[in-house]
Short mmCIF file of C-alpha atoms and ligand atoms in Angstrom, two decimals:
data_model
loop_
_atom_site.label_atom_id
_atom_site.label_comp_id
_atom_site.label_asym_id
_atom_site.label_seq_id
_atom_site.Cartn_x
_atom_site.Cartn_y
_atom_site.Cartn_z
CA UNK D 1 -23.05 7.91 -0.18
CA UNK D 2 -21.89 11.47 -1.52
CA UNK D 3 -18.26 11.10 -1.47
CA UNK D 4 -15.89 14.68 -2.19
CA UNK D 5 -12.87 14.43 -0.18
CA UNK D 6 -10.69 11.81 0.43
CA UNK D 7 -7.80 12.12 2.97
CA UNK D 8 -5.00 9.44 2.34
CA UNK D 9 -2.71 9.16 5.57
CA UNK D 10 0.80 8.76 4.54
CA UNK D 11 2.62 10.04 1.46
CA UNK D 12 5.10 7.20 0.85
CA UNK D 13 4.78 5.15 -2.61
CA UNK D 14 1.34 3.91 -1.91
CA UNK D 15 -0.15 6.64 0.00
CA UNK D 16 0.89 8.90 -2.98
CA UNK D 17 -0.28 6.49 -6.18
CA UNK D 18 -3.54 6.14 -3.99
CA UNK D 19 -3.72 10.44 -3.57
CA UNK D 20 -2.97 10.22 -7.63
CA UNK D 21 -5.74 7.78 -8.51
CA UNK D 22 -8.25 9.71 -6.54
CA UNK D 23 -7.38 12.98 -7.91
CA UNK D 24 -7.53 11.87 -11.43
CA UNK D 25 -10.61 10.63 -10.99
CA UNK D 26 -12.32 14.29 -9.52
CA UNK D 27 -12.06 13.77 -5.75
CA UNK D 28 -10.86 16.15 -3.79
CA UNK D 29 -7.43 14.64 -1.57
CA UNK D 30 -5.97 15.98 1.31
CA UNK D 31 -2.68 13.95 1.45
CA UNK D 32 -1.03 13.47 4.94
CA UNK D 33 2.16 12.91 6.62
CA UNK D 34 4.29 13.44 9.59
CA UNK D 35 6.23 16.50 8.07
CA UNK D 36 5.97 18.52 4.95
CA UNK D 37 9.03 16.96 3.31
CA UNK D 38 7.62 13.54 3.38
CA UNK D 39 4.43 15.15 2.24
CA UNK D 40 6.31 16.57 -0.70
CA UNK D 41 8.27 13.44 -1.29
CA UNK D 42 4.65 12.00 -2.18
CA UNK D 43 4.13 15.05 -4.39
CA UNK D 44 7.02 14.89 -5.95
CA UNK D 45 6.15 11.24 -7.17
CA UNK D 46 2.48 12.22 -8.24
CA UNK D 47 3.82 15.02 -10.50
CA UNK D 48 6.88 12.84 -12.29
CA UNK D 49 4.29 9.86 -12.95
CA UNK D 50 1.68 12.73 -14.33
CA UNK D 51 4.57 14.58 -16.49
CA UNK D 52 5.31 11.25 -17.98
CA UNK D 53 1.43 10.59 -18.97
CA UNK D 54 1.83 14.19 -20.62
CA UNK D 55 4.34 13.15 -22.64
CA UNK D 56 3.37 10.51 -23.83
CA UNK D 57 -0.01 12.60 -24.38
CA UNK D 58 -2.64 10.34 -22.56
CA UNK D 59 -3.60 13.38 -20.75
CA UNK D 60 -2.64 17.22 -21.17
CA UNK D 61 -0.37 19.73 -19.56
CA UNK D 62 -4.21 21.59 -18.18
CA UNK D 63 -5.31 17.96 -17.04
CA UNK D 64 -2.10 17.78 -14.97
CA UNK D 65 -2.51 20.64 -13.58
CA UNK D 66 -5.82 20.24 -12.60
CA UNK D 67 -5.44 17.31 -11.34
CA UNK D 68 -2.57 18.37 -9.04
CA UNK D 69 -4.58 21.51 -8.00
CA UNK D 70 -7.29 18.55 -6.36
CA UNK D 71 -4.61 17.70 -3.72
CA UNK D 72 -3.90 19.49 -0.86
CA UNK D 73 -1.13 18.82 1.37
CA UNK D 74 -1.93 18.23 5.42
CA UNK D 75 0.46 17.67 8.45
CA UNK D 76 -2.32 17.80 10.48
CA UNK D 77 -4.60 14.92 11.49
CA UNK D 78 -7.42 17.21 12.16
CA UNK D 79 -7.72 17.86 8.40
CA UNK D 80 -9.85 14.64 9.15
CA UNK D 81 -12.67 16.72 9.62
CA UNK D 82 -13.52 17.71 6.36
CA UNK D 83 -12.78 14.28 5.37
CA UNK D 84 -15.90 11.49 3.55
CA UNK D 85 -13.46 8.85 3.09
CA UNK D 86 -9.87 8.39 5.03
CA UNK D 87 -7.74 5.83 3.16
CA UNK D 88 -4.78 4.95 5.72
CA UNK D 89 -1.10 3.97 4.17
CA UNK D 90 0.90 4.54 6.57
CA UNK D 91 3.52 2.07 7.93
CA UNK D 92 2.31 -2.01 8.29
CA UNK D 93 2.43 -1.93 12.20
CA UNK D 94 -0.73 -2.77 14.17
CA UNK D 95 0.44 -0.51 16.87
CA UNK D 96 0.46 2.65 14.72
CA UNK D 97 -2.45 1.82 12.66
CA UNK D 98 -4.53 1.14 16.32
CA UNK D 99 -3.24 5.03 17.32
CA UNK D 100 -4.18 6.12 13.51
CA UNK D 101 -7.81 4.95 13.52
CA UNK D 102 -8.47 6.10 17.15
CA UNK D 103 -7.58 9.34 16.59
CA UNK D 104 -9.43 9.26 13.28
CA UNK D 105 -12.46 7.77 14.70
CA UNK D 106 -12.56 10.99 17.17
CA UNK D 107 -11.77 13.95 14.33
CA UNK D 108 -13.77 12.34 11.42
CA UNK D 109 -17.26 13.07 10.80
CA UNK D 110 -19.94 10.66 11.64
CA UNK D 111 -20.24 9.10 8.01
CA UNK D 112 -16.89 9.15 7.61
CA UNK D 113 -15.80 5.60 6.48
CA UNK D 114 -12.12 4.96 8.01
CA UNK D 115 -10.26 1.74 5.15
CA UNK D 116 -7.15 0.61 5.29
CA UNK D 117 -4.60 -0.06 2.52
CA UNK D 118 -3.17 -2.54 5.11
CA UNK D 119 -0.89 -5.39 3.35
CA UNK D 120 -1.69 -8.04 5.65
CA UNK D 121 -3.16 -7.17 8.98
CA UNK D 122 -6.33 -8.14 10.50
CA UNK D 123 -9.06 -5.68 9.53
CA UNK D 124 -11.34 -6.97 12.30
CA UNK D 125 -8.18 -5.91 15.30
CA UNK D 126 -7.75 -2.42 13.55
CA UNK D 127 -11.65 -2.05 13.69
CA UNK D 128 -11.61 -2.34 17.58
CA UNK D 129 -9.41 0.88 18.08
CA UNK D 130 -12.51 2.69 16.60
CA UNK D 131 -16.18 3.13 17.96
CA UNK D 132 -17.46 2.55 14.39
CA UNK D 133 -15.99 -0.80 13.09
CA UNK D 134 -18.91 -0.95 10.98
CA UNK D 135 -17.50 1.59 8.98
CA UNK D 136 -14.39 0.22 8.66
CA UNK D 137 -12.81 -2.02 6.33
CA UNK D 138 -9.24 -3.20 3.86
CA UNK D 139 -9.11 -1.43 0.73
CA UNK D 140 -5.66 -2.99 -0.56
CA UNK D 141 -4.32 -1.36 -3.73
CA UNK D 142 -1.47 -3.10 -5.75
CA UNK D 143 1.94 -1.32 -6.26
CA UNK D 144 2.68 0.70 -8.58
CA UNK D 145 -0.94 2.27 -8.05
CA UNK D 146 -1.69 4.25 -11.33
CA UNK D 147 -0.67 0.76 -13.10
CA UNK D 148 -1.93 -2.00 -11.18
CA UNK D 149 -5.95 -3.00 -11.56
CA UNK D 150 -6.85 -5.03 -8.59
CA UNK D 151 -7.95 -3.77 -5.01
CA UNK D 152 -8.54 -6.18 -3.25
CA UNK D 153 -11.45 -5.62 -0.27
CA UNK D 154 -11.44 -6.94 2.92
CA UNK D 155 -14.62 -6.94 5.27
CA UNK D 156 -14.16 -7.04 8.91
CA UNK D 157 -16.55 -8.76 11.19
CA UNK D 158 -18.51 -5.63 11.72
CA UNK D 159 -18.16 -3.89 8.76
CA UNK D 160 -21.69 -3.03 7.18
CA UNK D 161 -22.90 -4.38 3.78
CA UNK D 162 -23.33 -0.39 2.24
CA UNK D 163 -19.32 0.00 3.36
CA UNK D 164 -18.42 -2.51 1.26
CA UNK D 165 -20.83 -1.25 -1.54
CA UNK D 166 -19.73 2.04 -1.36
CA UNK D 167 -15.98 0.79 -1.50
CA UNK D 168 -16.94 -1.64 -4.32
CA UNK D 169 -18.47 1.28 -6.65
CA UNK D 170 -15.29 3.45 -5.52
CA UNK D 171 -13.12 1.07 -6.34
CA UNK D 172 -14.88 0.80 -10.05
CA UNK D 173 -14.83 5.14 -10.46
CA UNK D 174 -11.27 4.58 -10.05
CA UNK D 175 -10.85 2.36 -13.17
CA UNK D 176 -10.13 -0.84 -10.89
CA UNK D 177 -10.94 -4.22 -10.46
CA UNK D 178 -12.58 -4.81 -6.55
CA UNK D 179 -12.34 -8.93 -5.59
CA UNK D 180 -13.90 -9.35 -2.59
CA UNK D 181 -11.99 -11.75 0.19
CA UNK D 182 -12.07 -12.84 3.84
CA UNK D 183 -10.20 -11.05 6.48
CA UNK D 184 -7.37 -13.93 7.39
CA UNK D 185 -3.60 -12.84 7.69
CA UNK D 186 -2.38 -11.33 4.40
CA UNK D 187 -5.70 -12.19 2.76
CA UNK D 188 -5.02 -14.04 -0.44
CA UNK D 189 -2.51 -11.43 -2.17
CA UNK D 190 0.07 -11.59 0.21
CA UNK D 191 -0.69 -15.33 1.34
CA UNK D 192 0.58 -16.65 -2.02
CA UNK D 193 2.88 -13.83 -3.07
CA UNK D 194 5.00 -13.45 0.36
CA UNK D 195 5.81 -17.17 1.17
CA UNK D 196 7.23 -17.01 -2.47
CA UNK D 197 9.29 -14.22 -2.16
CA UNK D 198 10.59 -15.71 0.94
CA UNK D 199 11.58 -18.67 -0.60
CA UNK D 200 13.11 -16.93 -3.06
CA UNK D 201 15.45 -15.41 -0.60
CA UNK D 202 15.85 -18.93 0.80
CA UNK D 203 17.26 -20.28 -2.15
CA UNK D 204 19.67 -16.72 -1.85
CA UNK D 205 20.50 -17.81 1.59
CA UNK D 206 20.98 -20.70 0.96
CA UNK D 207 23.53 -20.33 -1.69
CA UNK D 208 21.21 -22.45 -4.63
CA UNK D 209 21.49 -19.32 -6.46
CA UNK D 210 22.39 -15.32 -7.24
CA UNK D 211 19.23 -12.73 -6.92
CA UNK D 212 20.15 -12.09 -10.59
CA UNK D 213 20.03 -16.22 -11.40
CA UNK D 214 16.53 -16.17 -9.22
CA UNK D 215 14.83 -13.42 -10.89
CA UNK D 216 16.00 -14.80 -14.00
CA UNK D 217 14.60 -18.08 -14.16
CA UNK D 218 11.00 -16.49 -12.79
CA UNK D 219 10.91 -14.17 -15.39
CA UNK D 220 12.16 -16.02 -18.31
CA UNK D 221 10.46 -19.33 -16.62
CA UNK D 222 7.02 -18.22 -15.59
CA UNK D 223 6.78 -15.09 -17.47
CA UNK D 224 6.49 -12.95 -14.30
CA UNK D 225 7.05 -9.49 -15.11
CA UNK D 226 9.64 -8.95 -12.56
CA UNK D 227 11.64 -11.47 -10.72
CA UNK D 228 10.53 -12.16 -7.09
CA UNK D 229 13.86 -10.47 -5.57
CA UNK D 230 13.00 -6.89 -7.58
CA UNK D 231 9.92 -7.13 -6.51
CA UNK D 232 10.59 -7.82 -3.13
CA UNK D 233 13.29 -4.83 -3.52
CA UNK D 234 10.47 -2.85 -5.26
CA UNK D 235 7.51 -3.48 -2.10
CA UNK D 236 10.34 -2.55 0.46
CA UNK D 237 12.16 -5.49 2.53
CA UNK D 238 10.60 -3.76 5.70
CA UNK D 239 6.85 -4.26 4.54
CA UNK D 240 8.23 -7.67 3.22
CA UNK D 241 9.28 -8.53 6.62
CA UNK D 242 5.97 -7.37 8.51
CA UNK D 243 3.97 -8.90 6.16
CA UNK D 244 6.00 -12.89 6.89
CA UNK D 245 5.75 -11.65 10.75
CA UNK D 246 2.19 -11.07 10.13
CA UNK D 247 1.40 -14.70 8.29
CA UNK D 248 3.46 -16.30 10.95
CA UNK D 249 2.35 -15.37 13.99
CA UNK D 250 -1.66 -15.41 12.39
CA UNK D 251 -1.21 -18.73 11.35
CA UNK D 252 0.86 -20.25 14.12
CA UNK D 253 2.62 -22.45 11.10
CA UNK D 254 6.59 -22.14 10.74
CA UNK D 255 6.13 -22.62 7.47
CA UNK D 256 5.78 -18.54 7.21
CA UNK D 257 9.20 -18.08 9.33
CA UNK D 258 11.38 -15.36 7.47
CA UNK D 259 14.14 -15.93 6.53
CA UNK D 260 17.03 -14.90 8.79
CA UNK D 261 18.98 -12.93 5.25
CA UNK D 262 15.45 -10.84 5.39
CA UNK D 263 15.30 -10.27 8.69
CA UNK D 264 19.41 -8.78 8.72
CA UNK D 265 18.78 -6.30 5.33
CA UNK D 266 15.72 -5.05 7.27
CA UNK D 267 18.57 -4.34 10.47
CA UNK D 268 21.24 -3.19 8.10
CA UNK D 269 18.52 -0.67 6.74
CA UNK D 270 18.87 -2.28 3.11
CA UNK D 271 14.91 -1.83 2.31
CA UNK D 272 15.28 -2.01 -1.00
CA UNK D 273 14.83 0.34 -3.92
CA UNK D 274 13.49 3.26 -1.21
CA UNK D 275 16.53 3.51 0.42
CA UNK D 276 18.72 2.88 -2.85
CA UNK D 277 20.21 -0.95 -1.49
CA UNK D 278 18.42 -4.26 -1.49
CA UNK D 279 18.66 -7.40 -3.19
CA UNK D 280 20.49 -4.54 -5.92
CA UNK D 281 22.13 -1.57 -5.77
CA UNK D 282 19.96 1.40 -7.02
CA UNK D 283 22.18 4.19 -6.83
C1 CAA E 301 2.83 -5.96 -1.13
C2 CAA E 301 1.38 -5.84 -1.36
O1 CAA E 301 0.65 -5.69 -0.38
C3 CAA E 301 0.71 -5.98 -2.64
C4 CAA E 301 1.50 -5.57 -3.84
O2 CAA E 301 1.37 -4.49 -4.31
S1 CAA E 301 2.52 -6.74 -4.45
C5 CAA E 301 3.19 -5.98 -5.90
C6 CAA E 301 2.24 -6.09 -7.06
N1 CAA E 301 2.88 -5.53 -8.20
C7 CAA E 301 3.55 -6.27 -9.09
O3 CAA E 301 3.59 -7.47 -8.97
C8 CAA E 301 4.21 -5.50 -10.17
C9 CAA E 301 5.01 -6.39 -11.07
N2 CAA E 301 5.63 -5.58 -12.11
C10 CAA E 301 4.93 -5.14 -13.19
O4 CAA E 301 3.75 -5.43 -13.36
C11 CAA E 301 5.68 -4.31 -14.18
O5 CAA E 301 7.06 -4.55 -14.04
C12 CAA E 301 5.41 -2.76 -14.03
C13 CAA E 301 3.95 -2.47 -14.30
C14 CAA E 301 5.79 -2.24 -12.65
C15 CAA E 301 6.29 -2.01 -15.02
O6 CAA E 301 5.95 -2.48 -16.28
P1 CAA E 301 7.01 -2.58 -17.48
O7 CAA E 301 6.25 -2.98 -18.69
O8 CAA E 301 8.15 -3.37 -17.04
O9 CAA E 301 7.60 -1.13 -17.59
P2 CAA E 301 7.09 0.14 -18.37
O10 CAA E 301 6.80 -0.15 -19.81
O11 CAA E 301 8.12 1.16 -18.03
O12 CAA E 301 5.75 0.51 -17.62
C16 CAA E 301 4.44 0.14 -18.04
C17 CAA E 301 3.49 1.24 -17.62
O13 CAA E 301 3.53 1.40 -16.18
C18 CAA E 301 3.91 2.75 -15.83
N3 CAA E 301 4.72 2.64 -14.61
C19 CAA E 301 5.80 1.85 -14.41
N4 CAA E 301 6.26 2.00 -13.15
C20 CAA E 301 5.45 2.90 -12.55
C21 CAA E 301 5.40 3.47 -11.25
N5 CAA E 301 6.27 3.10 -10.28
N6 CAA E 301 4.43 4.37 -10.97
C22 CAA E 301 3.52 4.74 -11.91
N7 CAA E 301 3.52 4.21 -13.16
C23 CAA E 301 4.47 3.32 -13.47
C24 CAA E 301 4.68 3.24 -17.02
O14 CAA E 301 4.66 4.67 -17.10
C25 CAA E 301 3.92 2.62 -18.18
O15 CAA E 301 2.74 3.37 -18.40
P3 CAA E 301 2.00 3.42 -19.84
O16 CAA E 301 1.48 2.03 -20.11
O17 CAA E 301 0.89 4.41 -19.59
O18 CAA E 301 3.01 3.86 -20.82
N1 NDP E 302 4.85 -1.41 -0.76
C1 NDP E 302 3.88 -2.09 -1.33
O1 NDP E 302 4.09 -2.70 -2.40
C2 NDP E 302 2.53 -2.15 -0.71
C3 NDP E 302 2.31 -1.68 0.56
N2 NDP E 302 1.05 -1.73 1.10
C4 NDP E 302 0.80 -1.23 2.45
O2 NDP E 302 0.67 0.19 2.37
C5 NDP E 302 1.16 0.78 3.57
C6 NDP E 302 2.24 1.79 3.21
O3 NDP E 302 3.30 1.13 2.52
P1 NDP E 302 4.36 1.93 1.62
O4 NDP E 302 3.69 3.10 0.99
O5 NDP E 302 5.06 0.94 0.81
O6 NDP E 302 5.35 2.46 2.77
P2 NDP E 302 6.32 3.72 2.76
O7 NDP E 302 7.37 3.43 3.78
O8 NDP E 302 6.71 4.08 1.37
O9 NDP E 302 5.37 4.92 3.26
C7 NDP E 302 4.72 4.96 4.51
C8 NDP E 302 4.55 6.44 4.86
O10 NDP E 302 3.70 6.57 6.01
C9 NDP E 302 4.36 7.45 6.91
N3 NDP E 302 3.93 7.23 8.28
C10 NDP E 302 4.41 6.36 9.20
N4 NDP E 302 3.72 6.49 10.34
C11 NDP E 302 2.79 7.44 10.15
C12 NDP E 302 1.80 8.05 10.97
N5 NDP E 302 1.63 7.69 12.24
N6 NDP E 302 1.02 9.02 10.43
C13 NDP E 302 1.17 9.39 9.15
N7 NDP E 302 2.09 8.87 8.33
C14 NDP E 302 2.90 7.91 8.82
C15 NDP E 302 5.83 7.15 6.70
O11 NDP E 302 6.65 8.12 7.27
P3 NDP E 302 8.15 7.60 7.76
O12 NDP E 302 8.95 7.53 6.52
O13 NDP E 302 8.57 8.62 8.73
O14 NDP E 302 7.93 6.27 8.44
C16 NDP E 302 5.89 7.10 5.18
O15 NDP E 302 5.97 8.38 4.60
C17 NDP E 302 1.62 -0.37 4.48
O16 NDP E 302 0.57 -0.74 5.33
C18 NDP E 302 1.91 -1.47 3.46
O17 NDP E 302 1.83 -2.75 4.00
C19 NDP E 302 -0.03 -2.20 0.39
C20 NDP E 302 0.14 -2.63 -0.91
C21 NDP E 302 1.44 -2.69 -1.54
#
């Protein structure tokens, strides 16, 4: 499959690394949002991660600009239209994703294959909002984007074997590593990394320790790059918090409950580094 543009739905930090990795690698983008400031939010980010790979001279002040020139902005789902590939980042909420791909499925062209960045959520369910769930299917990239090698891909029952291929060669143009899984709540990323951080914030809750004494001992322990409260801080304690409500109500096992201190940041709006107050202060 001929693939030219790529329309990525929702500009926040994935949406935008995702709109970055395509457009570096010679795809047109068409990079969408609810409103032109969150749009620009996203563009914003894309051109202070490019202006740092300038200076440090890993690509040039013409690449950047090129490369930025690729991306158009869109507040309009019917951009769909001129759309081969739709990558969808927008919030992890079955409900919105289930409006997303319906509306996709009607303004897309026929080949167009509708994937998912989705964290955590069945691929199979969002399929079913769609008259083509063979052509649908996870594509989960890592955070930050530009940095992070693996996506991981997630067929859903339906989804055809050349949807994965083309997704698996895509995946490759982009410089990244695909590893194929099974679509089962928060596939195996977020299976193993989210109970983690949620025991992390256990051991928070529970007075054991300070975020700063948890991160700490990861880091210095296991030689994690960043201790499991920044990174929860770093993912957002919102997507955190779908993501637990996501293994625990798949699974049926309390074992994924989250824990009540996540559950009241999420309430008090503390969703980490986004909205500068987490686990730490960012501004
Ligand atoms: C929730 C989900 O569904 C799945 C997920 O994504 S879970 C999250 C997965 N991600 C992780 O676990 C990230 C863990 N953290 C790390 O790997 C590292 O801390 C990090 C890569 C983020 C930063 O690395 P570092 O060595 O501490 O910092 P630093 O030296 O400043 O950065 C290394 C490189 O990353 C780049 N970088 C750092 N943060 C970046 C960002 N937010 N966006 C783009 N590039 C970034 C830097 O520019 C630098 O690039 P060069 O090598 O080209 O110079
Ligand atoms: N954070 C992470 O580390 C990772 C997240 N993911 C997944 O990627 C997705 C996006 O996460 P992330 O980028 O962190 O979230 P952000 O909150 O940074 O960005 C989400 C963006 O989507 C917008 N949005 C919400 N609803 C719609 C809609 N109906 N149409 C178009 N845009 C919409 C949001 O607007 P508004 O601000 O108004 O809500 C926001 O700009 C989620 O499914 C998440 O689980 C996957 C891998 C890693």
């Amino acid at each position: 499959m001929d693939i030219k543009t790529v329309m990525v739905i929702g500009a926040g930090q994935m949406g935008s690394g995702i709109a970055q990795v395509h457009a570096m690698a010679g795809f047109q983008v068409i990079l969408h949002d609810l409103n032109d400031d969150f749009v620009e939010r996203g563009l914003t980010q894309i051109n202070t991660n490019l202006t740092r790979q300038v200076e440090k001279e890993k690509i040039t002040a013409t690449d950047k600009e090129e490369i930025v020139k690729r991306i158009e902005r869109s507040v309009h789902l019917n951009d769909a239209s001129k759309a081969d590939f739709i990558i969808e980042a927008a919030v992890e909420n079955m409900k919105i994703k289930q409006e997303l791909f319906a509306k996709l499925d009607e303004l897309a062209p026929g080949h167009t294959i509708l994937a998912t960045n989705t964290s955590s959520l069945p691929i199979t369910e969002i399929a079913t909002a769609t008259k083509r769930p063979e052509k649908v299917i996870g594509m989960h990239f890592m955070n930050p984007v530009p940095v992070m090698k693996l996506v991981e891909v997630i067929r859903g029952l339906a989804t055809a074997d050349e949807v994965y291929e083309v997704v698996d060669t895509l995946s490759k143009t982009l410089g990244k590593t695909p590893v194929e899984v099974n679509d089962f709540p928060g596939f195996v990323s977020n299976r193993i990394l989210m109970p983690m951080i949620n025991e992390a914030i256990f051991t928070v809750y529970e007075g054991v320790a300070t975020p700063e004494a948890v991160d700490e001992v990861m880091k210095l322990g296991m030689n994690h790059p960043m201790g499991p409260l920044t990174l929860a801080d770093f993912i957002g304690l919102d997507t955190c918090l779908y993501i637990m409500e996501t293994l625990h109500e798949g699974f049926g096992d309390d074992k994924y409950r989250p824990c009540p201190l996540l559950r009241k940041y999420v309430k008090a709006g503390w969703l980490g580094k986004k909205t500068g107050r987490g686990f730490y202060q960012y501004r």
